[in-house]
């Protein structure tokens, strides 16, 4: 500990790099084997570090798994928010959907890890709360954009308010990514998601009511 205090920022940068390397290695191992079948030793071996390096960054495999999920989940939420933030109040649904689906992470390895995390969260209320918070953030990014369009662009009445519409958008994303896990066709999944969201948020013709 004393050495860390005397070297200051250099140690901090090294630890940040070590942490990032551990997360990258863990992502590959979790995707290949599944969270419940991975040991700390396997993560360390994949990253090229000792157990000491692991425990200087994480208290447990659960903590690493949560940090990994949080990192990727934050990326997706930010992708959606950024894609929807740049235009004016008028909502041109096909254009907005294209922007979101073009940048959205649709990665099979990530979906495998995400599914493991979902199962893990279903058995742990604290983890479930973190997952719910991420999904709420994703829905807020969509709801905020739809709210800005109120008074300028009408949504199909069946969707109800903007919060309900945001729930429907995220549910559509969940359905497409579940199918992607099975057929592993990323291009088809991206095209299908565009079609589904455009139909959901319009009268089906690609233009708002």
PDB file of C-alpha atoms in Angstrom:
ATOM      1  CA  UNK A   1       0.000   0.000   0.000  1.00  0.00           C
ATOM      2  CA  UNK A   2       2.848   2.366   0.780  1.00  0.00           C
ATOM      3  CA  UNK A   3       4.279   1.890  -2.702  1.00  0.00           C
ATOM      4  CA  UNK A   4       0.944   2.890  -4.197  1.00  0.00           C
ATOM      5  CA  UNK A   5       0.933   6.100  -2.178  1.00  0.00           C
ATOM      6  CA  UNK A   6       4.480   7.113  -3.190  1.00  0.00           C
ATOM      7  CA  UNK A   7       4.048   6.467  -6.911  1.00  0.00           C
ATOM      8  CA  UNK A   8       0.714   8.273  -7.079  1.00  0.00           C
ATOM      9  CA  UNK A   9      -0.757   8.721 -10.534  1.00  0.00           C
ATOM     10  CA  UNK A  10       1.485   6.150 -12.248  1.00  0.00           C
ATOM     11  CA  UNK A  11       0.024   3.360 -10.127  1.00  0.00           C
ATOM     12  CA  UNK A  12      -3.472   4.668 -10.725  1.00  0.00           C
ATOM     13  CA  UNK A  13      -2.965   4.530 -14.490  1.00  0.00           C
ATOM     14  CA  UNK A  14      -1.502   1.035 -14.246  1.00  0.00           C
ATOM     15  CA  UNK A  15      -4.438  -0.144 -12.153  1.00  0.00           C
ATOM     16  CA  UNK A  16      -6.911   1.390 -14.583  1.00  0.00           C
ATOM     17  CA  UNK A  17      -5.194  -0.487 -17.401  1.00  0.00           C
ATOM     18  CA  UNK A  18      -5.123  -3.724 -15.374  1.00  0.00           C
ATOM     19  CA  UNK A  19      -8.813  -3.365 -14.565  1.00  0.00           C
ATOM     20  CA  UNK A  20      -9.667  -2.763 -18.229  1.00  0.00           C
ATOM     21  CA  UNK A  21      -7.627  -5.805 -19.294  1.00  0.00           C
ATOM     22  CA  UNK A  22      -9.347  -7.976 -16.699  1.00  0.00           C
ATOM     23  CA  UNK A  23     -12.750  -6.804 -17.916  1.00  0.00           C
ATOM     24  CA  UNK A  24     -11.844  -7.522 -21.540  1.00  0.00           C
ATOM     25  CA  UNK A  25     -10.549 -10.984 -20.674  1.00  0.00           C
ATOM     26  CA  UNK A  26     -13.575 -11.722 -18.505  1.00  0.00           C
ATOM     27  CA  UNK A  27     -15.918 -10.697 -21.312  1.00  0.00           C
ATOM     28  CA  UNK A  28     -14.340 -13.235 -23.669  1.00  0.00           C
ATOM     29  CA  UNK A  29     -14.342 -16.001 -21.043  1.00  0.00           C
ATOM     30  CA  UNK A  30     -17.906 -15.336 -19.879  1.00  0.00           C
ATOM     31  CA  UNK A  31     -19.174 -15.282 -23.458  1.00  0.00           C
ATOM     32  CA  UNK A  32     -17.424 -18.570 -24.257  1.00  0.00           C
ATOM     33  CA  UNK A  33     -18.278 -20.536 -21.109  1.00  0.00           C
ATOM     34  CA  UNK A  34     -21.073 -18.759 -19.226  1.00  0.00           C
ATOM     35  CA  UNK A  35     -20.789 -16.889 -15.944  1.00  0.00           C
ATOM     36  CA  UNK A  36     -21.562 -19.836 -13.694  1.00  0.00           C
ATOM     37  CA  UNK A  37     -18.815 -21.960 -15.289  1.00  0.00           C
ATOM     38  CA  UNK A  38     -15.939 -19.468 -14.965  1.00  0.00           C
ATOM     39  CA  UNK A  39     -13.394 -19.241 -12.162  1.00  0.00           C
ATOM     40  CA  UNK A  40     -11.202 -16.348 -11.056  1.00  0.00           C
ATOM     41  CA  UNK A  41      -8.180 -18.358 -12.147  1.00  0.00           C
ATOM     42  CA  UNK A  42      -9.520 -18.617 -15.702  1.00  0.00           C
ATOM     43  CA  UNK A  43     -10.071 -14.870 -15.901  1.00  0.00           C
ATOM     44  CA  UNK A  44      -6.572 -14.207 -14.559  1.00  0.00           C
ATOM     45  CA  UNK A  45      -5.028 -16.665 -17.018  1.00  0.00           C
ATOM     46  CA  UNK A  46      -6.875 -15.105 -19.957  1.00  0.00           C
ATOM     47  CA  UNK A  47      -5.746 -11.614 -18.910  1.00  0.00           C
ATOM     48  CA  UNK A  48      -2.199 -12.656 -18.058  1.00  0.00           C
ATOM     49  CA  UNK A  49      -2.410 -11.516 -14.423  1.00  0.00           C
ATOM     50  CA  UNK A  50      -2.071 -13.062 -10.987  1.00  0.00           C
ATOM     51  CA  UNK A  51      -4.839 -13.498  -8.437  1.00  0.00           C
ATOM     52  CA  UNK A  52      -3.265 -10.585  -6.594  1.00  0.00           C
ATOM     53  CA  UNK A  53      -3.906  -8.318  -9.561  1.00  0.00           C
ATOM     54  CA  UNK A  54      -7.489  -9.520  -9.650  1.00  0.00           C
ATOM     55  CA  UNK A  55      -8.115  -8.843  -5.970  1.00  0.00           C
ATOM     56  CA  UNK A  56      -6.522  -5.413  -6.175  1.00  0.00           C
ATOM     57  CA  UNK A  57      -9.356  -4.467  -8.528  1.00  0.00           C
ATOM     58  CA  UNK A  58     -12.320  -6.681  -7.609  1.00  0.00           C
ATOM     59  CA  UNK A  59     -13.502  -8.346  -4.423  1.00  0.00           C
ATOM     60  CA  UNK A  60     -15.189 -11.225  -6.225  1.00  0.00           C
ATOM     61  CA  UNK A  61     -16.195 -12.664  -9.568  1.00  0.00           C
ATOM     62  CA  UNK A  62     -19.692 -11.264  -8.952  1.00  0.00           C
ATOM     63  CA  UNK A  63     -18.269  -7.759  -8.637  1.00  0.00           C
ATOM     64  CA  UNK A  64     -16.301  -8.145 -11.869  1.00  0.00           C
ATOM     65  CA  UNK A  65     -19.372  -9.503 -13.651  1.00  0.00           C
ATOM     66  CA  UNK A  66     -21.431  -6.545 -12.488  1.00  0.00           C
ATOM     67  CA  UNK A  67     -18.720  -4.058 -13.573  1.00  0.00           C
ATOM     68  CA  UNK A  68     -18.580  -5.718 -16.984  1.00  0.00           C
ATOM     69  CA  UNK A  69     -22.324  -5.566 -17.436  1.00  0.00           C
ATOM     70  CA  UNK A  70     -22.464  -1.957 -16.256  1.00  0.00           C
ATOM     71  CA  UNK A  71     -19.755  -0.908 -18.713  1.00  0.00           C
ATOM     72  CA  UNK A  72     -21.506  -2.406 -21.728  1.00  0.00           C
ATOM     73  CA  UNK A  73     -24.991  -1.418 -20.622  1.00  0.00           C
ATOM     74  CA  UNK A  74     -23.911   2.192 -20.137  1.00  0.00           C
ATOM     75  CA  UNK A  75     -22.455   2.169 -23.646  1.00  0.00           C
ATOM     76  CA  UNK A  76     -25.766   1.053 -25.158  1.00  0.00           C
ATOM     77  CA  UNK A  77     -27.802   3.603 -23.196  1.00  0.00           C
ATOM     78  CA  UNK A  78     -25.417   6.358 -24.301  1.00  0.00           C
ATOM     79  CA  UNK A  79     -25.572   5.204 -27.926  1.00  0.00           C
ATOM     80  CA  UNK A  80     -29.349   5.533 -27.883  1.00  0.00           C
ATOM     81  CA  UNK A  81     -29.295   8.904 -26.116  1.00  0.00           C
ATOM     82  CA  UNK A  82     -26.690  10.336 -28.509  1.00  0.00           C
ATOM     83  CA  UNK A  83     -28.493   9.056 -31.594  1.00  0.00           C
ATOM     84  CA  UNK A  84     -31.735  10.742 -30.495  1.00  0.00           C
ATOM     85  CA  UNK A  85     -30.322  13.981 -29.118  1.00  0.00           C
ATOM     86  CA  UNK A  86     -29.232  15.860 -32.204  1.00  0.00           C
ATOM     87  CA  UNK A  87     -32.400  16.771 -34.089  1.00  0.00           C
ATOM     88  CA  UNK A  88     -35.245  19.207 -33.542  1.00  0.00           C
ATOM     89  CA  UNK A  89     -38.703  18.624 -32.063  1.00  0.00           C
ATOM     90  CA  UNK A  90     -40.240  17.144 -35.206  1.00  0.00           C
ATOM     91  CA  UNK A  91     -39.859  13.368 -35.076  1.00  0.00           C
ATOM     92  CA  UNK A  92     -39.228  11.699 -38.400  1.00  0.00           C
ATOM     93  CA  UNK A  93     -39.600   8.131 -37.204  1.00  0.00           C
ATOM     94  CA  UNK A  94     -37.760   6.249 -39.968  1.00  0.00           C
ATOM     95  CA  UNK A  95     -34.777   8.619 -39.767  1.00  0.00           C
ATOM     96  CA  UNK A  96     -34.610   8.415 -35.965  1.00  0.00           C
ATOM     97  CA  UNK A  97     -34.951   4.638 -36.022  1.00  0.00           C
ATOM     98  CA  UNK A  98     -32.202   4.405 -38.636  1.00  0.00           C
ATOM     99  CA  UNK A  99     -29.849   6.475 -36.474  1.00  0.00           C
ATOM    100  CA  UNK A 100     -30.455   4.342 -33.407  1.00  0.00           C
ATOM    101  CA  UNK A 101     -30.266   0.941 -35.083  1.00  0.00           C
ATOM    102  CA  UNK A 102     -27.183   1.887 -37.116  1.00  0.00           C
ATOM    103  CA  UNK A 103     -25.124   2.574 -33.979  1.00  0.00           C
ATOM    104  CA  UNK A 104     -26.747   0.151 -31.555  1.00  0.00           C
ATOM    105  CA  UNK A 105     -24.491  -2.618 -30.296  1.00  0.00           C
ATOM    106  CA  UNK A 106     -25.834  -5.925 -31.615  1.00  0.00           C
ATOM    107  CA  UNK A 107     -23.064  -8.296 -30.612  1.00  0.00           C
ATOM    108  CA  UNK A 108     -23.746 -11.978 -29.972  1.00  0.00           C
ATOM    109  CA  UNK A 109     -21.052 -12.316 -27.303  1.00  0.00           C
ATOM    110  CA  UNK A 110     -22.516  -9.337 -25.465  1.00  0.00           C
ATOM    111  CA  UNK A 111     -26.000 -10.828 -25.680  1.00  0.00           C
ATOM    112  CA  UNK A 112     -24.727 -14.090 -24.200  1.00  0.00           C
ATOM    113  CA  UNK A 113     -23.195 -12.210 -21.275  1.00  0.00           C
ATOM    114  CA  UNK A 114     -26.318 -10.057 -20.918  1.00  0.00           C
ATOM    115  CA  UNK A 115     -28.536 -13.147 -20.792  1.00  0.00           C
ATOM    116  CA  UNK A 116     -26.329 -14.673 -18.099  1.00  0.00           C
ATOM    117  CA  UNK A 117     -26.610 -11.431 -16.160  1.00  0.00           C
ATOM    118  CA  UNK A 118     -30.403 -11.474 -16.491  1.00  0.00           C
ATOM    119  CA  UNK A 119     -30.584 -15.003 -15.071  1.00  0.00           C
ATOM    120  CA  UNK A 120     -28.162 -14.024 -12.300  1.00  0.00           C
ATOM    121  CA  UNK A 121     -30.277 -10.943 -11.499  1.00  0.00           C
ATOM    122  CA  UNK A 122     -33.457 -13.016 -11.319  1.00  0.00           C
ATOM    123  CA  UNK A 123     -31.954 -14.796  -8.302  1.00  0.00           C
ATOM    124  CA  UNK A 124     -30.388 -11.766  -6.589  1.00  0.00           C
ATOM    125  CA  UNK A 125     -32.579  -8.743  -5.716  1.00  0.00           C
ATOM    126  CA  UNK A 126     -29.606  -6.362  -5.456  1.00  0.00           C
ATOM    127  CA  UNK A 127     -28.374  -7.299  -8.924  1.00  0.00           C
ATOM    128  CA  UNK A 128     -31.934  -7.139 -10.237  1.00  0.00           C
ATOM    129  CA  UNK A 129     -32.195  -3.556  -9.016  1.00  0.00           C
ATOM    130  CA  UNK A 130     -29.073  -2.587 -10.952  1.00  0.00           C
ATOM    131  CA  UNK A 131     -30.492  -4.199 -14.080  1.00  0.00           C
ATOM    132  CA  UNK A 132     -33.800  -2.372 -13.621  1.00  0.00           C
ATOM    133  CA  UNK A 133     -31.951   0.925 -13.247  1.00  0.00           C
ATOM    134  CA  UNK A 134     -30.112   0.391 -16.532  1.00  0.00           C
ATOM    135  CA  UNK A 135     -33.313  -0.494 -18.355  1.00  0.00           C
ATOM    136  CA  UNK A 136     -34.997   2.577 -16.887  1.00  0.00           C
ATOM    137  CA  UNK A 137     -32.152   4.718 -18.207  1.00  0.00           C
ATOM    138  CA  UNK A 138     -32.559   3.215 -21.663  1.00  0.00           C
ATOM    139  CA  UNK A 139     -36.304   3.862 -21.600  1.00  0.00           C
ATOM    140  CA  UNK A 140     -35.749   7.450 -20.412  1.00  0.00           C
ATOM    141  CA  UNK A 141     -33.537   8.169 -23.419  1.00  0.00           C
ATOM    142  CA  UNK A 142     -36.363   7.011 -25.711  1.00  0.00           C
ATOM    143  CA  UNK A 143     -39.137   8.678 -23.684  1.00  0.00           C
ATOM    144  CA  UNK A 144     -37.272  12.012 -23.586  1.00  0.00           C
ATOM    145  CA  UNK A 145     -37.034  12.024 -27.376  1.00  0.00           C
ATOM    146  CA  UNK A 146     -40.704  11.129 -27.775  1.00  0.00           C
ATOM    147  CA  UNK A 147     -41.664  13.804 -25.248  1.00  0.00           C
ATOM    148  CA  UNK A 148     -39.831  16.437 -27.291  1.00  0.00           C
ATOM    149  CA  UNK A 149     -41.970  15.433 -30.260  1.00  0.00           C
ATOM    150  CA  UNK A 150     -45.265  15.962 -28.431  1.00  0.00           C
ATOM    151  CA  UNK A 151     -47.289  18.670 -30.131  1.00  0.00           C
ATOM    152  CA  UNK A 152     -45.274  18.180 -33.325  1.00  0.00           C
ATOM    153  CA  UNK A 153     -45.615  14.490 -34.126  1.00  0.00           C
ATOM    154  CA  UNK A 154     -48.408  12.159 -33.066  1.00  0.00           C
ATOM    155  CA  UNK A 155     -47.736   8.622 -31.933  1.00  0.00           C
ATOM    156  CA  UNK A 156     -50.228   5.805 -32.577  1.00  0.00           C
ATOM    157  CA  UNK A 157     -52.918   6.075 -29.892  1.00  0.00           C
ATOM    158  CA  UNK A 158     -52.575   2.404 -28.991  1.00  0.00           C
ATOM    159  CA  UNK A 159     -49.157   3.128 -27.453  1.00  0.00           C
ATOM    160  CA  UNK A 160     -50.618   5.460 -24.829  1.00  0.00           C
ATOM    161  CA  UNK A 161     -48.187   7.991 -23.337  1.00  0.00           C
ATOM    162  CA  UNK A 162     -44.483   8.396 -24.080  1.00  0.00           C
ATOM    163  CA  UNK A 163     -43.446   6.181 -21.163  1.00  0.00           C
ATOM    164  CA  UNK A 164     -45.595   3.328 -22.441  1.00  0.00           C
ATOM    165  CA  UNK A 165     -44.198   3.856 -25.932  1.00  0.00           C
ATOM    166  CA  UNK A 166     -40.643   3.716 -24.549  1.00  0.00           C
ATOM    167  CA  UNK A 167     -41.463   0.426 -22.803  1.00  0.00           C
ATOM    168  CA  UNK A 168     -42.721  -0.937 -26.123  1.00  0.00           C
ATOM    169  CA  UNK A 169     -39.523   0.123 -27.911  1.00  0.00           C
ATOM    170  CA  UNK A 170     -37.310  -1.624 -25.352  1.00  0.00           C
ATOM    171  CA  UNK A 171     -39.525  -4.721 -25.483  1.00  0.00           C
ATOM    172  CA  UNK A 172     -39.101  -4.812 -29.266  1.00  0.00           C
ATOM    173  CA  UNK A 173     -35.330  -4.597 -28.835  1.00  0.00           C
ATOM    174  CA  UNK A 174     -35.456  -7.478 -26.331  1.00  0.00           C
ATOM    175  CA  UNK A 175     -37.419  -9.635 -28.758  1.00  0.00           C
ATOM    176  CA  UNK A 176     -35.062  -9.000 -31.661  1.00  0.00           C
ATOM    177  CA  UNK A 177     -31.963  -9.701 -29.594  1.00  0.00           C
ATOM    178  CA  UNK A 178     -33.456 -12.950 -28.283  1.00  0.00           C
ATOM    179  CA  UNK A 179     -33.963 -14.098 -31.866  1.00  0.00           C
ATOM    180  CA  UNK A 180     -30.425 -12.989 -32.692  1.00  0.00           C
ATOM    181  CA  UNK A 181     -29.067 -15.337 -30.036  1.00  0.00           C
ATOM    182  CA  UNK A 182     -30.696 -18.223 -31.887  1.00  0.00           C
ATOM    183  CA  UNK A 183     -30.131 -17.445 -35.568  1.00  0.00           C
ATOM    184  CA  UNK A 184     -26.917 -15.369 -35.140  1.00  0.00           C
ATOM    185  CA  UNK A 185     -27.748 -13.204 -38.147  1.00  0.00           C
ATOM    186  CA  UNK A 186     -26.743  -9.678 -37.100  1.00  0.00           C
ATOM    187  CA  UNK A 187     -27.618  -8.021 -40.406  1.00  0.00           C
ATOM    188  CA  UNK A 188     -31.105  -9.525 -40.370  1.00  0.00           C
ATOM    189  CA  UNK A 189     -31.579  -8.526 -36.731  1.00  0.00           C
ATOM    190  CA  UNK A 190     -30.634  -4.907 -37.451  1.00  0.00           C
ATOM    191  CA  UNK A 191     -32.962  -4.745 -40.475  1.00  0.00           C
ATOM    192  CA  UNK A 192     -35.782  -6.423 -38.543  1.00  0.00           C
ATOM    193  CA  UNK A 193     -35.366  -4.026 -35.626  1.00  0.00           C
ATOM    194  CA  UNK A 194     -35.644  -1.050 -38.005  1.00  0.00           C
ATOM    195  CA  UNK A 195     -38.835  -2.428 -39.536  1.00  0.00           C
ATOM    196  CA  UNK A 196     -40.364  -3.323 -36.189  1.00  0.00           C
ATOM    197  CA  UNK A 197     -39.672   0.036 -34.518  1.00  0.00           C
ATOM    198  CA  UNK A 198     -40.851   2.001 -37.540  1.00  0.00           C
ATOM    199  CA  UNK A 199     -44.115   0.050 -37.637  1.00  0.00           C
ATOM    200  CA  UNK A 200     -44.517   0.384 -33.874  1.00  0.00           C
ATOM    201  CA  UNK A 201     -44.093   4.159 -33.804  1.00  0.00           C
ATOM    202  CA  UNK A 202     -46.108   4.975 -36.930  1.00  0.00           C
ATOM    203  CA  UNK A 203     -49.308   3.850 -38.577  1.00  0.00           C
ATOM    204  CA  UNK A 204     -47.316   1.135 -40.316  1.00  0.00           C
ATOM    205  CA  UNK A 205     -46.571   3.153 -43.439  1.00  0.00           C
ATOM    206  CA  UNK A 206     -43.322   4.634 -42.148  1.00  0.00           C
ATOM    207  CA  UNK A 207     -44.828   8.086 -41.569  1.00  0.00           C
ATOM    208  CA  UNK A 208     -46.465   9.369 -38.359  1.00  0.00           C
ATOM    209  CA  UNK A 209     -50.236   9.568 -38.140  1.00  0.00           C
TER     210      UNK A 209
END
